[in-house]
């Protein structure tokens, strides 16, 4: 009677408290990544400069000496840490949205791959969670495949941030790094390139499924030169987690964004998510909308040392068709109407 009622009430209370604690941990895990994405590089640089002016200058000097010695490591596959990739914080990160990785085909460990990730979104949250951590089980879903998420090379010039990124298997999206991974690092490597890049991020907004791809052919040429198979990847929900002010072509705002993109490599976006303490206020936290990343069927690519433009165009067209088919096949399963069309720009 009374005893069982009290026990039941205590169990309900414990479940409620546990649920609230897990939600707070999810928020903290996402917040730390957002702050890492936005300010960690600059903050660590300023802190290092400050330490050089204090009695602890020797610590900063030793790190700078190490930085010089270790400068080319990002170009040679980096320095991934399975311990970091398996941190519990990434599981809370995954569950905040939640984020899910869907496998459609097996990948041979005797081949290398270039994954084309679409769309970019504001921060590429699905790309990070799925391929730079083990939160969604990428190593279990694709045994023997080592994923390398490629991002701006400028991030690897930032102290501390570079080491943090490398620990997750993130590498610079430049020719030297990609050539090394695909030609001097054995087989079973998969480089994830967010093909649309900064240009695509300028057009991402909730309810819009569009990719910047028509004139993005460099990744196809790389695949041909290395004989690496191409794999289309589409992340449903990536554009839903932030709201952005979209500047029209020809406006002063778009002009400023394109100048940044051309000279610095990234385009500043004016965006917002939810607040830290309330989902009804504006803030830097993304909205907790589901992100489902679908890895499509690999496209077998021959090795051609000097591919012609005709070769590049041919396999690029096959890739575009495969991406559209992937989108059309899974769109209704992840909340989109059958009438939804993927816009390829």
Coordinates of C-alpha atoms in Angstrom, one line a residue:
X1 CA 0.0 0.0 0.0
X2 CA 1.6 3.2 1.3
X3 CA 5.2 1.8 1.0
X4 CA 4.7 0.8 -2.7
X5 CA 3.2 4.2 -3.4
X6 CA 6.2 6.0 -1.9
X7 CA 8.6 3.8 -3.8
X8 CA 6.7 4.5 -7.0
X9 CA 6.8 8.2 -6.4
X10 CA 10.5 8.1 -5.6
X11 CA 11.1 6.2 -8.9
X12 CA 9.2 8.8 -10.8
X13 CA 11.1 11.6 -9.1
X14 CA 14.4 9.9 -9.9
X15 CA 13.5 9.4 -13.5
X16 CA 12.5 13.1 -13.8
X17 CA 15.7 14.3 -12.2
X18 CA 17.8 12.0 -14.4
X19 CA 15.9 13.3 -17.5
X20 CA 16.6 16.9 -16.5
X21 CA 20.3 16.2 -15.8
X22 CA 20.7 14.5 -19.2
X23 CA 19.1 17.4 -21.0
X24 CA 21.5 19.8 -19.3
X25 CA 24.4 17.7 -20.2
X26 CA 23.2 17.6 -23.8
X27 CA 23.0 21.5 -23.8
X28 CA 26.5 21.8 -22.3
X29 CA 28.0 19.3 -24.9
X30 CA 26.5 21.3 -27.8
X31 CA 27.5 24.7 -26.3
X32 CA 31.1 23.7 -26.0
X33 CA 31.3 22.6 -29.6
X34 CA 29.6 25.9 -30.8
X35 CA 32.1 27.9 -28.8
X36 CA 34.9 25.8 -30.1
X37 CA 33.7 26.4 -33.7
X38 CA 33.3 30.2 -33.2
X39 CA 36.0 31.4 -30.8
X40 CA 38.4 28.7 -29.6
X41 CA 41.1 29.4 -32.2
X42 CA 41.2 33.2 -31.5
X43 CA 40.8 32.7 -27.7
X44 CA 43.7 30.2 -27.5
X45 CA 45.9 32.5 -29.6
X46 CA 45.3 35.5 -27.3
X47 CA 45.8 33.4 -24.2
X48 CA 49.1 32.1 -25.5
X49 CA 50.2 35.7 -26.3
X50 CA 49.2 36.7 -22.8
X51 CA 51.1 33.8 -21.2
X52 CA 54.3 34.9 -23.1
X53 CA 54.1 38.2 -21.2
X54 CA 53.9 36.6 -17.8
X55 CA 56.2 34.6 -15.5
X56 CA 54.9 31.4 -17.1
X57 CA 56.3 32.4 -20.5
X58 CA 58.4 29.2 -20.6
X59 CA 55.2 27.1 -21.0
X60 CA 54.0 29.1 -24.0
X61 CA 57.6 29.1 -25.5
X62 CA 57.8 25.3 -25.2
X63 CA 54.4 25.0 -26.9
X64 CA 55.4 27.3 -29.7
X65 CA 58.6 25.3 -30.2
X66 CA 56.5 22.1 -30.4
X67 CA 54.1 23.9 -32.8
X68 CA 57.0 24.6 -35.2
X69 CA 58.2 21.0 -35.0
X70 CA 54.7 19.7 -35.5
X71 CA 53.6 22.2 -38.2
X72 CA 53.2 19.7 -41.0
X73 CA 51.4 16.9 -39.1
X74 CA 47.9 18.0 -40.2
X75 CA 49.0 17.5 -43.8
X76 CA 50.1 14.0 -43.1
X77 CA 46.9 12.5 -41.8
X78 CA 46.9 14.3 -38.4
X79 CA 47.0 12.6 -35.0
X80 CA 43.6 11.1 -34.2
X81 CA 42.7 9.8 -30.8
X82 CA 40.2 7.0 -30.3
X83 CA 39.9 8.1 -26.7
X84 CA 38.8 11.6 -27.7
X85 CA 36.5 10.3 -30.4
X86 CA 34.8 8.1 -27.8
X87 CA 34.2 10.7 -25.2
X88 CA 30.8 10.5 -23.5
X89 CA 30.2 14.1 -24.3
X90 CA 29.7 13.3 -28.0
X91 CA 26.8 10.9 -27.1
X92 CA 25.1 13.8 -25.3
X93 CA 25.8 15.9 -28.4
X94 CA 24.2 13.3 -30.6
X95 CA 21.1 13.0 -28.4
X96 CA 20.5 16.7 -28.2
X97 CA 19.2 16.8 -31.8
X98 CA 19.3 13.7 -32.2
X99 CA 21.8 12.9 -34.9
X100 CA 21.6 9.5 -36.8
X101 CA 23.9 7.9 -39.3
X102 CA 22.3 5.6 -42.0
X103 CA 24.4 3.1 -43.9
X104 CA 23.0 2.0 -47.3
X105 CA 25.9 0.0 -48.7
X106 CA 29.1 -1.7 -47.6
X107 CA 32.4 -0.1 -48.3
X108 CA 35.5 -2.2 -49.2
X109 CA 38.5 -1.8 -47.1
X110 CA 40.7 -2.3 -50.2
X111 CA 39.5 1.0 -51.6
X112 CA 39.9 4.7 -50.7
X113 CA 36.9 7.0 -50.8
X114 CA 35.9 10.6 -51.1
X115 CA 32.5 11.3 -49.4
X116 CA 30.7 14.4 -50.7
X117 CA 28.8 15.8 -47.8
X118 CA 25.6 17.9 -48.5
X119 CA 24.4 20.4 -47.4
X120 CA 26.9 22.5 -45.5
X121 CA 24.5 24.1 -43.1
X122 CA 25.8 26.8 -40.7
X123 CA 28.3 24.6 -38.9
X124 CA 28.2 21.1 -40.4
X125 CA 27.0 19.6 -37.2
X126 CA 26.0 16.3 -38.7
X127 CA 29.3 16.0 -40.5
X128 CA 31.2 16.6 -37.3
X129 CA 29.2 14.2 -35.1
X130 CA 29.0 11.4 -37.6
X131 CA 32.6 11.4 -38.8
X132 CA 34.8 13.1 -36.2
X133 CA 33.3 11.1 -33.2
X134 CA 32.1 7.6 -32.6
X135 CA 28.8 8.8 -31.2
X136 CA 26.8 7.4 -34.1
X137 CA 29.0 4.3 -34.6
X138 CA 30.7 5.1 -37.8
X139 CA 33.5 2.5 -37.1
X140 CA 30.9 -0.2 -36.4
X141 CA 28.8 0.6 -39.5
X142 CA 31.9 0.8 -41.7
X143 CA 34.5 -1.5 -40.2
X144 CA 38.0 -1.0 -41.4
X145 CA 37.2 2.5 -42.8
X146 CA 39.1 5.5 -41.3
X147 CA 37.0 8.7 -41.8
X148 CA 38.8 12.1 -42.2
X149 CA 36.6 15.2 -42.1
X150 CA 38.2 17.9 -44.1
X151 CA 37.8 21.5 -43.0
X152 CA 39.4 25.0 -43.6
X153 CA 43.2 24.8 -43.5
X154 CA 43.3 28.1 -41.6
X155 CA 42.0 26.3 -38.5
X156 CA 45.2 24.3 -38.3
X157 CA 47.3 27.5 -37.9
X158 CA 45.5 28.2 -34.6
X159 CA 47.3 26.9 -31.4
X160 CA 45.5 24.3 -29.3
X161 CA 42.5 24.3 -31.7
X162 CA 44.6 22.4 -34.3
X163 CA 45.4 19.7 -31.8
X164 CA 41.8 19.4 -30.7
X165 CA 40.6 19.1 -34.3
X166 CA 43.3 16.5 -35.2
X167 CA 42.3 14.3 -32.2
X168 CA 38.9 13.8 -33.9
X169 CA 40.4 12.8 -37.2
X170 CA 39.8 16.2 -38.8
X171 CA 42.3 17.3 -41.6
X172 CA 42.8 20.4 -43.8
X173 CA 40.8 20.5 -47.0
X174 CA 43.9 21.2 -49.2
X175 CA 45.7 19.3 -51.9
X176 CA 48.7 18.2 -49.8
X177 CA 46.6 16.7 -47.1
X178 CA 44.2 14.9 -49.4
X179 CA 47.1 13.6 -51.6
X180 CA 48.8 12.2 -48.6
X181 CA 45.8 10.4 -47.2
X182 CA 44.7 8.9 -50.5
X183 CA 48.2 7.9 -51.8
X184 CA 50.5 7.4 -48.8
X185 CA 48.3 6.2 -46.0
X186 CA 47.2 2.7 -47.3
X187 CA 43.7 1.8 -48.0
X188 CA 40.4 2.1 -46.2
X189 CA 40.5 5.9 -45.9
X190 CA 37.5 8.1 -46.4
X191 CA 37.9 11.8 -46.8
X192 CA 34.6 13.7 -46.1
X193 CA 34.5 16.9 -48.1
X194 CA 31.7 19.4 -47.6
X195 CA 31.5 20.2 -51.3
X196 CA 29.4 23.3 -51.1
X197 CA 31.7 25.0 -48.6
X198 CA 31.2 28.6 -47.5
X199 CA 29.2 29.5 -50.6
X200 CA 26.5 26.9 -49.8
X201 CA 26.3 28.1 -46.1
X202 CA 25.1 31.5 -47.3
X203 CA 21.9 30.0 -48.7
X204 CA 21.1 27.5 -45.9
X205 CA 17.8 28.1 -44.2
X206 CA 15.0 25.9 -42.7
X207 CA 12.8 24.3 -45.2
X208 CA 15.2 24.7 -48.1
X209 CA 17.1 21.7 -49.7
X210 CA 19.6 23.1 -52.1
X211 CA 23.3 22.3 -52.8
X212 CA 26.1 24.2 -54.5
X213 CA 27.5 21.6 -56.8
X214 CA 27.2 22.4 -60.5
X215 CA 30.6 24.0 -60.7
X216 CA 32.3 22.1 -57.9
X217 CA 34.4 19.5 -59.8
X218 CA 37.7 19.6 -58.0
X219 CA 36.8 16.7 -55.7
X220 CA 35.9 14.6 -58.8
X221 CA 39.3 15.3 -60.4
X222 CA 41.1 14.3 -57.1
X223 CA 39.1 11.1 -57.1
X224 CA 40.2 10.3 -60.6
X225 CA 43.8 11.0 -60.0
X226 CA 43.8 8.7 -57.0
X227 CA 41.3 6.1 -58.1
X228 CA 39.2 6.9 -55.0
X229 CA 35.5 6.0 -55.2
X230 CA 33.0 8.8 -54.8
X231 CA 30.2 8.4 -52.2
X232 CA 27.3 10.9 -52.1
X233 CA 26.1 11.8 -48.6
X234 CA 23.0 13.8 -47.8
X235 CA 22.1 15.1 -44.3
X236 CA 18.4 15.6 -43.8
X237 CA 17.8 18.3 -41.3
X238 CA 21.2 20.0 -41.4
X239 CA 19.6 23.2 -42.6
X240 CA 16.9 23.1 -39.9
X241 CA 19.0 23.8 -36.8
X242 CA 19.7 27.5 -37.3
X243 CA 17.8 30.4 -38.8
X244 CA 19.8 32.8 -41.0
X245 CA 19.4 36.2 -42.5
X246 CA 19.7 35.6 -46.3
X247 CA 21.1 38.5 -48.3
X248 CA 20.0 38.7 -51.9
X249 CA 22.5 38.6 -54.7
X250 CA 23.7 42.1 -55.5
X251 CA 23.0 43.4 -52.0
X252 CA 25.7 45.0 -49.8
X253 CA 25.4 42.2 -47.3
X254 CA 26.1 39.5 -49.9
X255 CA 29.0 41.6 -51.3
X256 CA 30.7 41.6 -47.8
X257 CA 30.1 37.9 -47.4
X258 CA 31.7 37.1 -50.8
X259 CA 34.7 39.3 -50.1
X260 CA 35.3 37.4 -46.8
X261 CA 34.8 34.1 -48.6
X262 CA 37.3 35.0 -51.3
X263 CA 40.1 36.4 -49.2
X264 CA 39.7 34.5 -45.9
X265 CA 38.0 31.2 -46.9
X266 CA 34.8 31.5 -44.9
X267 CA 31.7 33.6 -45.2
X268 CA 30.3 35.4 -42.1
X269 CA 26.6 34.5 -41.6
X270 CA 24.1 36.3 -39.5
X271 CA 22.2 33.5 -37.8
X272 CA 20.6 32.5 -34.6
X273 CA 19.3 29.5 -32.7
X274 CA 17.7 29.1 -29.4
X275 CA 18.8 30.6 -26.0
X276 CA 20.7 28.7 -23.3
X277 CA 17.9 28.7 -20.8
X278 CA 14.8 28.9 -23.1
X279 CA 13.9 27.5 -26.5
X280 CA 11.7 30.5 -27.1
X281 CA 14.6 33.1 -27.0
X282 CA 17.4 33.7 -29.4
X283 CA 20.9 32.5 -28.8
X284 CA 23.8 30.5 -30.2
X285 CA 22.5 27.0 -29.4
X286 CA 21.1 25.2 -32.4
X287 CA 17.5 24.1 -32.3
X288 CA 17.0 20.5 -31.3
X289 CA 15.9 19.2 -34.7
X290 CA 16.7 15.7 -36.0
X291 CA 19.6 15.4 -38.4
X292 CA 19.8 12.1 -40.4
X293 CA 22.9 11.6 -42.5
X294 CA 22.5 9.0 -45.2
X295 CA 25.6 7.5 -46.8
X296 CA 24.8 6.5 -50.4
X297 CA 26.2 3.9 -52.8
X298 CA 29.9 4.3 -53.8
X299 CA 30.6 5.2 -57.4
X300 CA 33.5 3.2 -58.7
X301 CA 36.2 5.6 -60.1
X302 CA 39.1 4.5 -62.3
X303 CA 42.6 5.9 -61.7
X304 CA 43.6 8.4 -64.3
X305 CA 46.8 10.4 -63.6
X306 CA 45.8 13.2 -65.9
X307 CA 42.1 13.2 -66.3
X308 CA 40.7 15.3 -69.1
X309 CA 37.9 17.8 -68.6
X310 CA 35.6 15.4 -70.4
X311 CA 36.5 12.7 -67.8
X312 CA 35.8 15.0 -64.9
X313 CA 32.5 16.2 -66.4
X314 CA 31.4 12.6 -67.0
X315 CA 31.9 11.4 -63.5
X316 CA 30.7 14.6 -62.0
X317 CA 27.3 14.1 -63.8
X318 CA 27.1 10.5 -62.5
X319 CA 27.8 11.9 -59.0
X320 CA 25.1 14.6 -59.3
X321 CA 22.6 12.0 -60.5
X322 CA 23.5 9.6 -57.6
X323 CA 23.0 12.4 -55.1
X324 CA 19.6 13.3 -56.5
X325 CA 18.5 9.7 -56.5
X326 CA 19.7 9.3 -52.9
X327 CA 17.7 12.4 -51.8
X328 CA 14.6 11.2 -53.7
X329 CA 14.7 7.7 -52.2
X330 CA 14.9 8.8 -48.5
X331 CA 13.2 12.2 -48.4
X332 CA 9.8 10.9 -47.4
X333 CA 11.3 8.7 -44.7
X334 CA 12.7 11.7 -43.0
X335 CA 9.8 14.1 -43.0
X336 CA 9.8 15.6 -46.5
X337 CA 6.9 15.5 -48.9
X338 CA 7.2 13.4 -52.1
X339 CA 7.0 16.6 -54.1
X340 CA 10.2 18.0 -52.6
X341 CA 12.9 18.5 -55.1
X342 CA 16.6 18.9 -54.4
X343 CA 17.9 22.1 -55.9
X344 CA 21.3 21.8 -57.5
X345 CA 23.1 25.1 -58.0

